[in-house]
PDB file of C-alpha atoms in Angstrom:
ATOM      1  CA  UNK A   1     -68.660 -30.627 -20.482  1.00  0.00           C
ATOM      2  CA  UNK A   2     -69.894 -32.489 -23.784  1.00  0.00           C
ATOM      3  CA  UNK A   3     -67.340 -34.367 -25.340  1.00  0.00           C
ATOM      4  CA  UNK A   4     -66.632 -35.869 -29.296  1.00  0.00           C
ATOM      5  CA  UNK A   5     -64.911 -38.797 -28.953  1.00  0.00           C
ATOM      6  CA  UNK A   6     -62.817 -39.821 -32.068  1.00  0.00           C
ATOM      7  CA  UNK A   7     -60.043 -42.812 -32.763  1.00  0.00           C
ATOM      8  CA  UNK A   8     -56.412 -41.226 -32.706  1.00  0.00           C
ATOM      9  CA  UNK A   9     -55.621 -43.075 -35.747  1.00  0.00           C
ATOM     10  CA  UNK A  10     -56.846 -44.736 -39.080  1.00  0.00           C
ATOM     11  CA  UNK A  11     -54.632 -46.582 -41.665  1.00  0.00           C
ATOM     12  CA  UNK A  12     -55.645 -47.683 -45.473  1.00  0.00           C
ATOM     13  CA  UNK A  13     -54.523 -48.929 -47.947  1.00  0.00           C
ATOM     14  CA  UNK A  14     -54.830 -47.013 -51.245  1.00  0.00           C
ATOM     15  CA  UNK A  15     -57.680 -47.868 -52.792  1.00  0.00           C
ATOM     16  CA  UNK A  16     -59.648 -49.100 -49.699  1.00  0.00           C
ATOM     17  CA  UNK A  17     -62.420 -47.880 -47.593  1.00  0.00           C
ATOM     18  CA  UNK A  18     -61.700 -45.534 -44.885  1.00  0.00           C
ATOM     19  CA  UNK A  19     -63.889 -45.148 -41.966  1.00  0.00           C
ATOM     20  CA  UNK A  20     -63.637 -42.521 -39.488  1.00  0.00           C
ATOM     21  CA  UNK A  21     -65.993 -42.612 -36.301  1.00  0.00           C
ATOM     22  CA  UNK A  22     -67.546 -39.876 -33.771  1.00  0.00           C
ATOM     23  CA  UNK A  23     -69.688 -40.313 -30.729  1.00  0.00           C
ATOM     24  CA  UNK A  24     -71.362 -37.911 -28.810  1.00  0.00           C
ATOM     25  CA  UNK A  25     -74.067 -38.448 -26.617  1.00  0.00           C
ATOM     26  CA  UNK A  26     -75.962 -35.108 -28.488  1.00  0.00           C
ATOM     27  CA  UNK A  27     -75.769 -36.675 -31.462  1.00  0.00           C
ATOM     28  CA  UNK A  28     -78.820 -38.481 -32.115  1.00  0.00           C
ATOM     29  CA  UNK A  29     -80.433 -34.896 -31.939  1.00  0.00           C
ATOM     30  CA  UNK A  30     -77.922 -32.714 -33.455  1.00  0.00           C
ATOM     31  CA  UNK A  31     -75.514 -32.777 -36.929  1.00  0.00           C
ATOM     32  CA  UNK A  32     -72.049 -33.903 -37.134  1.00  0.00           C
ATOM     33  CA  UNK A  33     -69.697 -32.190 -39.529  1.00  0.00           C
ATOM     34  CA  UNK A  34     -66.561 -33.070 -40.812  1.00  0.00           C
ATOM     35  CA  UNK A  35     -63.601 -31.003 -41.454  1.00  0.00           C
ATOM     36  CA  UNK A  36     -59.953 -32.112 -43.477  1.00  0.00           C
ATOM     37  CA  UNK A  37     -56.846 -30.534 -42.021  1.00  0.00           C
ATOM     38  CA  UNK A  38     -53.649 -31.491 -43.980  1.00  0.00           C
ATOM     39  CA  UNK A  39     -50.221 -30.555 -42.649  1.00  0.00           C
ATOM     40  CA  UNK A  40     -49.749 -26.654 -42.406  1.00  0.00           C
ATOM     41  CA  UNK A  41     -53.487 -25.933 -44.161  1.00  0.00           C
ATOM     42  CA  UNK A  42     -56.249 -24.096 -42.222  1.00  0.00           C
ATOM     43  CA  UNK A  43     -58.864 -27.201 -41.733  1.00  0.00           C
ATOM     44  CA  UNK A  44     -62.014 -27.593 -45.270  1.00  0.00           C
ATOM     45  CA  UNK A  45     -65.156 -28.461 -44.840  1.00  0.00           C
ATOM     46  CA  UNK A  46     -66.044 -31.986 -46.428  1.00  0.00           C
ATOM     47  CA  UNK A  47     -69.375 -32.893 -44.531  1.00  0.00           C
ATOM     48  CA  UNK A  48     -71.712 -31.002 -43.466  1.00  0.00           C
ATOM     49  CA  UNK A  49     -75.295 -31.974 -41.761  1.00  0.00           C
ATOM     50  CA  UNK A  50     -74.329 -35.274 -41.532  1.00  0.00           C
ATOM     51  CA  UNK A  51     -74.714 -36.404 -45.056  1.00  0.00           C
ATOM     52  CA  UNK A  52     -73.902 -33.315 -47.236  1.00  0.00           C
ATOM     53  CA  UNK A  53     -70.811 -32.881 -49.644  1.00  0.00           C
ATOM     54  CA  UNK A  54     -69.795 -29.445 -50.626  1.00  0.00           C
ATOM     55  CA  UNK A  55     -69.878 -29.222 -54.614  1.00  0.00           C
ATOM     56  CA  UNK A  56     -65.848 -29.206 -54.365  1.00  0.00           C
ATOM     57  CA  UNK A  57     -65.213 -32.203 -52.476  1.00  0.00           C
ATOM     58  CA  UNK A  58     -64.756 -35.711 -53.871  1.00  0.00           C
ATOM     59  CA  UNK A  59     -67.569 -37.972 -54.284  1.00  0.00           C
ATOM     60  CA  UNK A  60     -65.790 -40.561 -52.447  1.00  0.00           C
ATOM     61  CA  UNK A  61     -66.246 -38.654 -48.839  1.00  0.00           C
ATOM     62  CA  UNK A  62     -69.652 -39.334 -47.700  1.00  0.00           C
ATOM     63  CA  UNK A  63     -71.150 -39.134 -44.048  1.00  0.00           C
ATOM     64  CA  UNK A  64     -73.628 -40.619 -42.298  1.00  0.00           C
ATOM     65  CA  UNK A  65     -74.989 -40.985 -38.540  1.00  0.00           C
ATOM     66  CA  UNK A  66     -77.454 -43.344 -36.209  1.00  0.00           C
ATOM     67  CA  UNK A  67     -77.934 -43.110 -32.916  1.00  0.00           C
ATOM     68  CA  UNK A  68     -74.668 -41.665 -30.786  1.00  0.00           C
ATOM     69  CA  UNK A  69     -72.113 -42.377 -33.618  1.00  0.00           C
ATOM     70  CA  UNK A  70     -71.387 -40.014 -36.758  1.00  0.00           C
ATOM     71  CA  UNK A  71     -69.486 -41.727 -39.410  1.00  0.00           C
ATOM     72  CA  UNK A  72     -67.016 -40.409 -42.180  1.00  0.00           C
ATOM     73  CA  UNK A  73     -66.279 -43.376 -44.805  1.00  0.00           C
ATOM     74  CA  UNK A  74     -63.452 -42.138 -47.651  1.00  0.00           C
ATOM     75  CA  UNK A  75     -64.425 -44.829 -50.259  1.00  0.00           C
ATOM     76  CA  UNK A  76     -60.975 -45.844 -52.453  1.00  0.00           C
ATOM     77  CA  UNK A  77     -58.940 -43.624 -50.304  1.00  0.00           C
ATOM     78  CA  UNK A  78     -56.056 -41.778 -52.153  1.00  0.00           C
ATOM     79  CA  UNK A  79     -52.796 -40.686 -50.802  1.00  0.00           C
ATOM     80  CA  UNK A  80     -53.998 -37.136 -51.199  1.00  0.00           C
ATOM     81  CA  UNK A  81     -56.596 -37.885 -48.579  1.00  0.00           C
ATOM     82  CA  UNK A  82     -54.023 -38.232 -45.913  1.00  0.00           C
ATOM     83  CA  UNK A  83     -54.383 -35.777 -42.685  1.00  0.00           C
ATOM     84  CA  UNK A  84     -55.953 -35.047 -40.076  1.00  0.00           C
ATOM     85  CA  UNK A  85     -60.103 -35.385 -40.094  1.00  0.00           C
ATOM     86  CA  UNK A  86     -62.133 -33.542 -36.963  1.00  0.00           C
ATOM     87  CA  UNK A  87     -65.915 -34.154 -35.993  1.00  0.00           C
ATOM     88  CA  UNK A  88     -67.872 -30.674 -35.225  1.00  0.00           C
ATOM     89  CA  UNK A  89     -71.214 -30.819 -33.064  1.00  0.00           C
ATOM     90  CA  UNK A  90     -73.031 -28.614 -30.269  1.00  0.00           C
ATOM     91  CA  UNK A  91     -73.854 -29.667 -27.200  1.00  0.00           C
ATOM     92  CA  UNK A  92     -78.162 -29.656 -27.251  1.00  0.00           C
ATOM     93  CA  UNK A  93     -78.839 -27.272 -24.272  1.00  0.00           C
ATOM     94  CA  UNK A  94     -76.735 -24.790 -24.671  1.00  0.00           C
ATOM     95  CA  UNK A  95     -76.051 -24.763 -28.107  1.00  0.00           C
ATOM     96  CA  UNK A  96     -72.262 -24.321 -28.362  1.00  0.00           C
ATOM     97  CA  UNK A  97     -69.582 -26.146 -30.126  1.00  0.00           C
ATOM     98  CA  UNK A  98     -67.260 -28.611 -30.021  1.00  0.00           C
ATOM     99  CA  UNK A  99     -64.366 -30.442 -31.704  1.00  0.00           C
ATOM    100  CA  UNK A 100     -63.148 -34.184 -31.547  1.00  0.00           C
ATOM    101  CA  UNK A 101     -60.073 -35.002 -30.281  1.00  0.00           C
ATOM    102  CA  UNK A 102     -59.057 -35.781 -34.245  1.00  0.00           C
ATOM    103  CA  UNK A 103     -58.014 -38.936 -36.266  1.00  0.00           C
ATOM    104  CA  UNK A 104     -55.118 -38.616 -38.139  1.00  0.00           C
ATOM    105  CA  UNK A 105     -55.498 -40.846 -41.489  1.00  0.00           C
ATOM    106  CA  UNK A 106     -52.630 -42.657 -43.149  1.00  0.00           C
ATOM    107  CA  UNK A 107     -53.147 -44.046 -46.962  1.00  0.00           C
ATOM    108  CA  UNK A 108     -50.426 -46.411 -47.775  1.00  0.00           C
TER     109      UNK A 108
ATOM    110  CA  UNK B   1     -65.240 -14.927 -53.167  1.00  0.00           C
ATOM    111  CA  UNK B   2     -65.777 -15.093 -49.417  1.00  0.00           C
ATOM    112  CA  UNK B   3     -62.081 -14.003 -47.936  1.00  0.00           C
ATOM    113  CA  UNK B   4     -61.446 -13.532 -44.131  1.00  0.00           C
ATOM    114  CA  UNK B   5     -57.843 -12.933 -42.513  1.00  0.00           C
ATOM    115  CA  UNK B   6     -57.975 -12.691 -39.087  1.00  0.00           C
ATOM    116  CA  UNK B   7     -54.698  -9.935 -37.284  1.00  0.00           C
ATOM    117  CA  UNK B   8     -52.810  -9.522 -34.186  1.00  0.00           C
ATOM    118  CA  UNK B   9     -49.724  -9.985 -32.243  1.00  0.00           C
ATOM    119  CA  UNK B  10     -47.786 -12.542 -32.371  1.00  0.00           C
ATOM    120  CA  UNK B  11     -46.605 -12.105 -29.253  1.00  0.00           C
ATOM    121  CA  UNK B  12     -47.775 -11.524 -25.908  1.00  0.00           C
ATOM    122  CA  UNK B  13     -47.596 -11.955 -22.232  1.00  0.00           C
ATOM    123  CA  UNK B  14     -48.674 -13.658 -19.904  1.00  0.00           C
ATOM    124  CA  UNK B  15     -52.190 -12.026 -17.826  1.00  0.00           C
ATOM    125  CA  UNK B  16     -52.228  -9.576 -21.150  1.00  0.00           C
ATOM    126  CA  UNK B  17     -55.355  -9.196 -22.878  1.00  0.00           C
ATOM    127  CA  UNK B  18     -55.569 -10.609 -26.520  1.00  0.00           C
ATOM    128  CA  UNK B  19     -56.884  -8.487 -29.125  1.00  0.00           C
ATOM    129  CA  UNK B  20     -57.719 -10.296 -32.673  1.00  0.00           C
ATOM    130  CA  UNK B  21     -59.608  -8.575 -35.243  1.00  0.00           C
ATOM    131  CA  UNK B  22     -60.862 -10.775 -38.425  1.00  0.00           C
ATOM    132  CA  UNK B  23     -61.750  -8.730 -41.480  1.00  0.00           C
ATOM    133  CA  UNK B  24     -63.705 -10.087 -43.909  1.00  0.00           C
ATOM    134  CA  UNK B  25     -64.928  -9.567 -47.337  1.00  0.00           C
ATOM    135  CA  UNK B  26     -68.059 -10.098 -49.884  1.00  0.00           C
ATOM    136  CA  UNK B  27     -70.773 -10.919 -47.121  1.00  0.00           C
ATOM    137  CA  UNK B  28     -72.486  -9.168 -44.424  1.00  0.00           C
ATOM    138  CA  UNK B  29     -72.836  -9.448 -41.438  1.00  0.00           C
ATOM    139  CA  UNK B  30     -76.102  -7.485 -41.436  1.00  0.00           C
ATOM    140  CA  UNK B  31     -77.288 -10.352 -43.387  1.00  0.00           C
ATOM    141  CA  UNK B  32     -80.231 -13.241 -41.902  1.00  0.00           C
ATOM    142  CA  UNK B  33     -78.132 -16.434 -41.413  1.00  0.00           C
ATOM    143  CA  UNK B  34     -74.575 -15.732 -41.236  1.00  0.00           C
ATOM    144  CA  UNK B  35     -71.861 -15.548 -38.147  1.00  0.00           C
ATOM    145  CA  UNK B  36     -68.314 -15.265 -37.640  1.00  0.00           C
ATOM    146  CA  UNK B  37     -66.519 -17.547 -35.640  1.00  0.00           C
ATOM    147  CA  UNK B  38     -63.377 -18.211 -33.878  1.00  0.00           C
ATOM    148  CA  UNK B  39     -61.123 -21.685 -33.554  1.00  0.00           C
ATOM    149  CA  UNK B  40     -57.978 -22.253 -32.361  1.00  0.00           C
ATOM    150  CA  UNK B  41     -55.337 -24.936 -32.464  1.00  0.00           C
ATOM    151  CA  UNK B  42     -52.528 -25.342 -30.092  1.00  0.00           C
ATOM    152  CA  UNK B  43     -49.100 -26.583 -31.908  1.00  0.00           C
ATOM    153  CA  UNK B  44     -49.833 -30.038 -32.667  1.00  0.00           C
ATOM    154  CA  UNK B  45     -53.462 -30.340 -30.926  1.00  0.00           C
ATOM    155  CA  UNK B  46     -56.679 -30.822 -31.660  1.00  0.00           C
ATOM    156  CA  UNK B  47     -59.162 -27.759 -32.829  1.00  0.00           C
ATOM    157  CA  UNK B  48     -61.256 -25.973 -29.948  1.00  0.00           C
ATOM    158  CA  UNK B  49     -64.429 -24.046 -30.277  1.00  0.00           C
ATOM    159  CA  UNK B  50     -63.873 -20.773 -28.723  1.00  0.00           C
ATOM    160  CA  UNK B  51     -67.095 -18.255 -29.670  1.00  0.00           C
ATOM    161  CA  UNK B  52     -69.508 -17.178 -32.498  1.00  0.00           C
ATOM    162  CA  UNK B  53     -71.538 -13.965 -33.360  1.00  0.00           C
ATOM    163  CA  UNK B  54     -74.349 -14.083 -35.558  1.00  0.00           C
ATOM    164  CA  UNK B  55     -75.867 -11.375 -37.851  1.00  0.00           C
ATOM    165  CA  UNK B  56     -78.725 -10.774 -34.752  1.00  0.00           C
ATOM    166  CA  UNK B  57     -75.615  -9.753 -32.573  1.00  0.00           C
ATOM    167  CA  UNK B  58     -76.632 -13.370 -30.332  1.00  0.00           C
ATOM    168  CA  UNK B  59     -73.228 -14.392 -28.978  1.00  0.00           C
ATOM    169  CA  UNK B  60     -72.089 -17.840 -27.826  1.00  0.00           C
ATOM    170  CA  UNK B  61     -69.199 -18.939 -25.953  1.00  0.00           C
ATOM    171  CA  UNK B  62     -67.125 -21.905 -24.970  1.00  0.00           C
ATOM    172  CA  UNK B  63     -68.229 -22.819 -21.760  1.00  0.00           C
ATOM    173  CA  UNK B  64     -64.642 -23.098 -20.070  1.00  0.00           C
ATOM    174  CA  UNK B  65     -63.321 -19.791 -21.327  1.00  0.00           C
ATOM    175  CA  UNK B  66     -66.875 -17.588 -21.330  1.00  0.00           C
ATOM    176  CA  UNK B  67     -65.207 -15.317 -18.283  1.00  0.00           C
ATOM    177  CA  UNK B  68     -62.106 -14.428 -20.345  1.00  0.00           C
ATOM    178  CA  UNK B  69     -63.742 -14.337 -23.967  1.00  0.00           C
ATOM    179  CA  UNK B  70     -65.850 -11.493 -25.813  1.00  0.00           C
ATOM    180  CA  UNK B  71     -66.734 -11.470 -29.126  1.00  0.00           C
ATOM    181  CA  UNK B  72     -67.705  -8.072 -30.900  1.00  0.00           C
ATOM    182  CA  UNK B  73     -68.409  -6.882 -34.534  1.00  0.00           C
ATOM    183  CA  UNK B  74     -68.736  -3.751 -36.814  1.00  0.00           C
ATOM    184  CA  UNK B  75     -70.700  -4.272 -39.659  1.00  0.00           C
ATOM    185  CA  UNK B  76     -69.861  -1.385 -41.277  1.00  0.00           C
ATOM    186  CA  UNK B  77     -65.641  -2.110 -41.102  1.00  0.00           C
ATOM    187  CA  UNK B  78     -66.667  -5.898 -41.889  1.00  0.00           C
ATOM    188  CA  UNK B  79     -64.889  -7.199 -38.834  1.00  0.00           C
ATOM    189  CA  UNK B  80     -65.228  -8.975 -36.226  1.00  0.00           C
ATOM    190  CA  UNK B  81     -62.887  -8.967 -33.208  1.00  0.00           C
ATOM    191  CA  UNK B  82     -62.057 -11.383 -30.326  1.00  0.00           C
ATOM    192  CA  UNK B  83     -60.448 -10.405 -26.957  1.00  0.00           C
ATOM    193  CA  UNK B  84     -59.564 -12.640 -24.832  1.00  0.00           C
ATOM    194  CA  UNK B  85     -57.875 -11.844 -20.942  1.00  0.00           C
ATOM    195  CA  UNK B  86     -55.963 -13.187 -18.764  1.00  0.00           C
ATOM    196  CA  UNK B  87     -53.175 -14.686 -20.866  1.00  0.00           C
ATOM    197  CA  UNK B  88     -51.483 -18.228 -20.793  1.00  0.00           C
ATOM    198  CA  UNK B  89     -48.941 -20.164 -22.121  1.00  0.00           C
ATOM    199  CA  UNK B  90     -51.761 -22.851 -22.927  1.00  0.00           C
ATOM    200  CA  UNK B  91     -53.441 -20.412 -24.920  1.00  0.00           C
ATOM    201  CA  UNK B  92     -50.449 -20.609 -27.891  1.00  0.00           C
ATOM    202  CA  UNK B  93     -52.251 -21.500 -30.593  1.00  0.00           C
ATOM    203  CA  UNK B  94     -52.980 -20.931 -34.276  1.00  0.00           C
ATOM    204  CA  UNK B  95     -56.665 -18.450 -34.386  1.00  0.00           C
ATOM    205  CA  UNK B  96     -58.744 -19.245 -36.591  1.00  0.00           C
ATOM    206  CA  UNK B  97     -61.862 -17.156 -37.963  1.00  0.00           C
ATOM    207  CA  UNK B  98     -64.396 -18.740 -40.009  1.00  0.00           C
ATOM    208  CA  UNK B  99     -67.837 -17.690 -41.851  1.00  0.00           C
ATOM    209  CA  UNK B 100     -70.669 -19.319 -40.108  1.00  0.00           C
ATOM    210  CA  UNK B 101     -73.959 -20.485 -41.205  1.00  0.00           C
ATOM    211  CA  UNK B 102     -76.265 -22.248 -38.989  1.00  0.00           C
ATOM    212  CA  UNK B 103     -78.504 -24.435 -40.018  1.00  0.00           C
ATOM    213  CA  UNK B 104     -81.831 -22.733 -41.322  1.00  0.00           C
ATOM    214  CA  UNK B 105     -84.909 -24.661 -40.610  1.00  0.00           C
ATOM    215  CA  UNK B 106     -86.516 -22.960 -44.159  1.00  0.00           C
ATOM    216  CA  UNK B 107     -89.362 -21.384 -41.965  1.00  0.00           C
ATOM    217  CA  UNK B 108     -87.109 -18.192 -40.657  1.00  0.00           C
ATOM    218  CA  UNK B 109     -85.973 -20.350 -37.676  1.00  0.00           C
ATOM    219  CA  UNK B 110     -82.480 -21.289 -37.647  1.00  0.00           C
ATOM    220  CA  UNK B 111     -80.894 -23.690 -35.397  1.00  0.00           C
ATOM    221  CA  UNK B 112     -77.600 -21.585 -33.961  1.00  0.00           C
ATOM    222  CA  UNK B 113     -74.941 -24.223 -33.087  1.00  0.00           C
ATOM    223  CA  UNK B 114     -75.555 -26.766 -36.224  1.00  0.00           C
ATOM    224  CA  UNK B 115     -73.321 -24.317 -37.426  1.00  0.00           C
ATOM    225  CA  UNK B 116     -71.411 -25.502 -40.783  1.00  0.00           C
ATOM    226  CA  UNK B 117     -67.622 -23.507 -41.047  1.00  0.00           C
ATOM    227  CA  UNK B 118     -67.801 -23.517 -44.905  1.00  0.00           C
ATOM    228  CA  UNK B 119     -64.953 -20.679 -45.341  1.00  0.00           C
ATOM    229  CA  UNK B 120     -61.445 -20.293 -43.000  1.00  0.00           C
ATOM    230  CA  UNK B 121     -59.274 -17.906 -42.748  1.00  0.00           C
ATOM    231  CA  UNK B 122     -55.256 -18.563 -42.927  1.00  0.00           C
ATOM    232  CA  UNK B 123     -55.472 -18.326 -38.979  1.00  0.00           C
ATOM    233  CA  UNK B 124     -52.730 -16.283 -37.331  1.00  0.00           C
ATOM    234  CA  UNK B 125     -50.546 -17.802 -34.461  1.00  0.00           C
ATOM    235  CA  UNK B 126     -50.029 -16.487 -31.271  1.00  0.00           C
ATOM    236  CA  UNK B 127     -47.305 -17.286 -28.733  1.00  0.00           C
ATOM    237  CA  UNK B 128     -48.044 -16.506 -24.827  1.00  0.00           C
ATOM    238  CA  UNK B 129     -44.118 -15.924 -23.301  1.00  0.00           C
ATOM    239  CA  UNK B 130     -42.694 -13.866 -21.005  1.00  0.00           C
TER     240      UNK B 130
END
């Protein structure tokens, strides 16, 4: 079955550069998406199509991708950014989806 | 606003079948473009796919639970509803529903998978016990 493969952890400092990975073998032909999940909250969307920003969320979240690796990058990470972040893809031939395994990111 | 609240038991037992219904309010489901989906998340795990229906009625499935899931809606009650069989303790888990939009190609084509969960519901969780 496909697989999203995400680190179990990230620490910052505030103020640094955050950089949360995924890597997926479907990747290079199909968009990542990136979801926030802080403790006790139903998961928000903060990247979509790879790049994209919802009009709501910070312009310090941006996403990119090459090859088999999607990339989140939280530039001057705040303590408020603190959570848990999950990569969303489908698998190419049959078109359904599936979550990383999470990274759970610590700003202090 | 786009609202959805998904409702159930709390409870069940173990081979019962699981009935969730997720109403929903100011879309349609009759419209070009737009699902319903459903996530879940076992106490301190990760998030897991489970199925989507999209406004054409085309259903899709996890792979590992397509024998036990089915996905249905009613347009005109604005719902959606999951059931899933065969009951387990691994199956305790927060449910989530979400509005669905896959990714339109601009052309009429839409690419059903690329799907981007833009609004959650509160999710509802559900204990499998005896």
């Amino acid at each position: 079955s496909y697989e999203l493969t995400q680190p179990p952890s990230v620490s910052v400092s505030p103020g640094q550069t955050a950089r949360i990975t995924c890597s997926g073998d479907a990747l290079p032909k199909q968009y990542a998406y990136w979801y926030q999940q802080k403790s006790g909250q139903a998961p928000v969307l903060v990247i979509y199509e790879d790049t994209k920003r919802p009009s709501d969320i910070p312009e310090r979240f941006s996403g990119s991708s090459s090859g088999t690796m999607a990339t989140l990058t939280i530039s001057g990470a705040q303590v408020e950014d603190e959570g848990d972040y999950y990569c969303y893809s489908s698998d190419s031939s049959d078109n359904h989806g599936v979550f990383g395994g999470g990274t759970k990111l610590t700003v202090l | 606003q786009i609202t959805l609240k998904e409702s159930g038991p709390s409870l069940v037992k173990p081979t019962q079948t699981l009935t969730l219904t997720c109403s929903f309010s100011e879309f349609s489901l009759n419209t070009s473009g737009v699902g319903v989906g459903w996530i879940r998340q076992p106490p301190g795990k990760a998030l897991d796919w489970l199925a989507v229906i999209y406004w054409d009625d085309d259903r899709r499935y996890s792979p590992s639970l397509t024998s036990r899931l089915t996905i249905t809606k009613d347009t005109s009650k604005n719902q959606v509803v999951l059931t899933m069989t065969n009951m387990d303790p691994v199956d305790t888990a927060t449910y989530y529903c979400v509005h669905t939009l896959p990714y339109y190609y601009g052309n009429g084509d839409y690419s059903k998978g690329d799907d981007t969960f833009d609004i959650w519901g509160q999710g509802t969780m559900v204990t499998v016990s005896s």
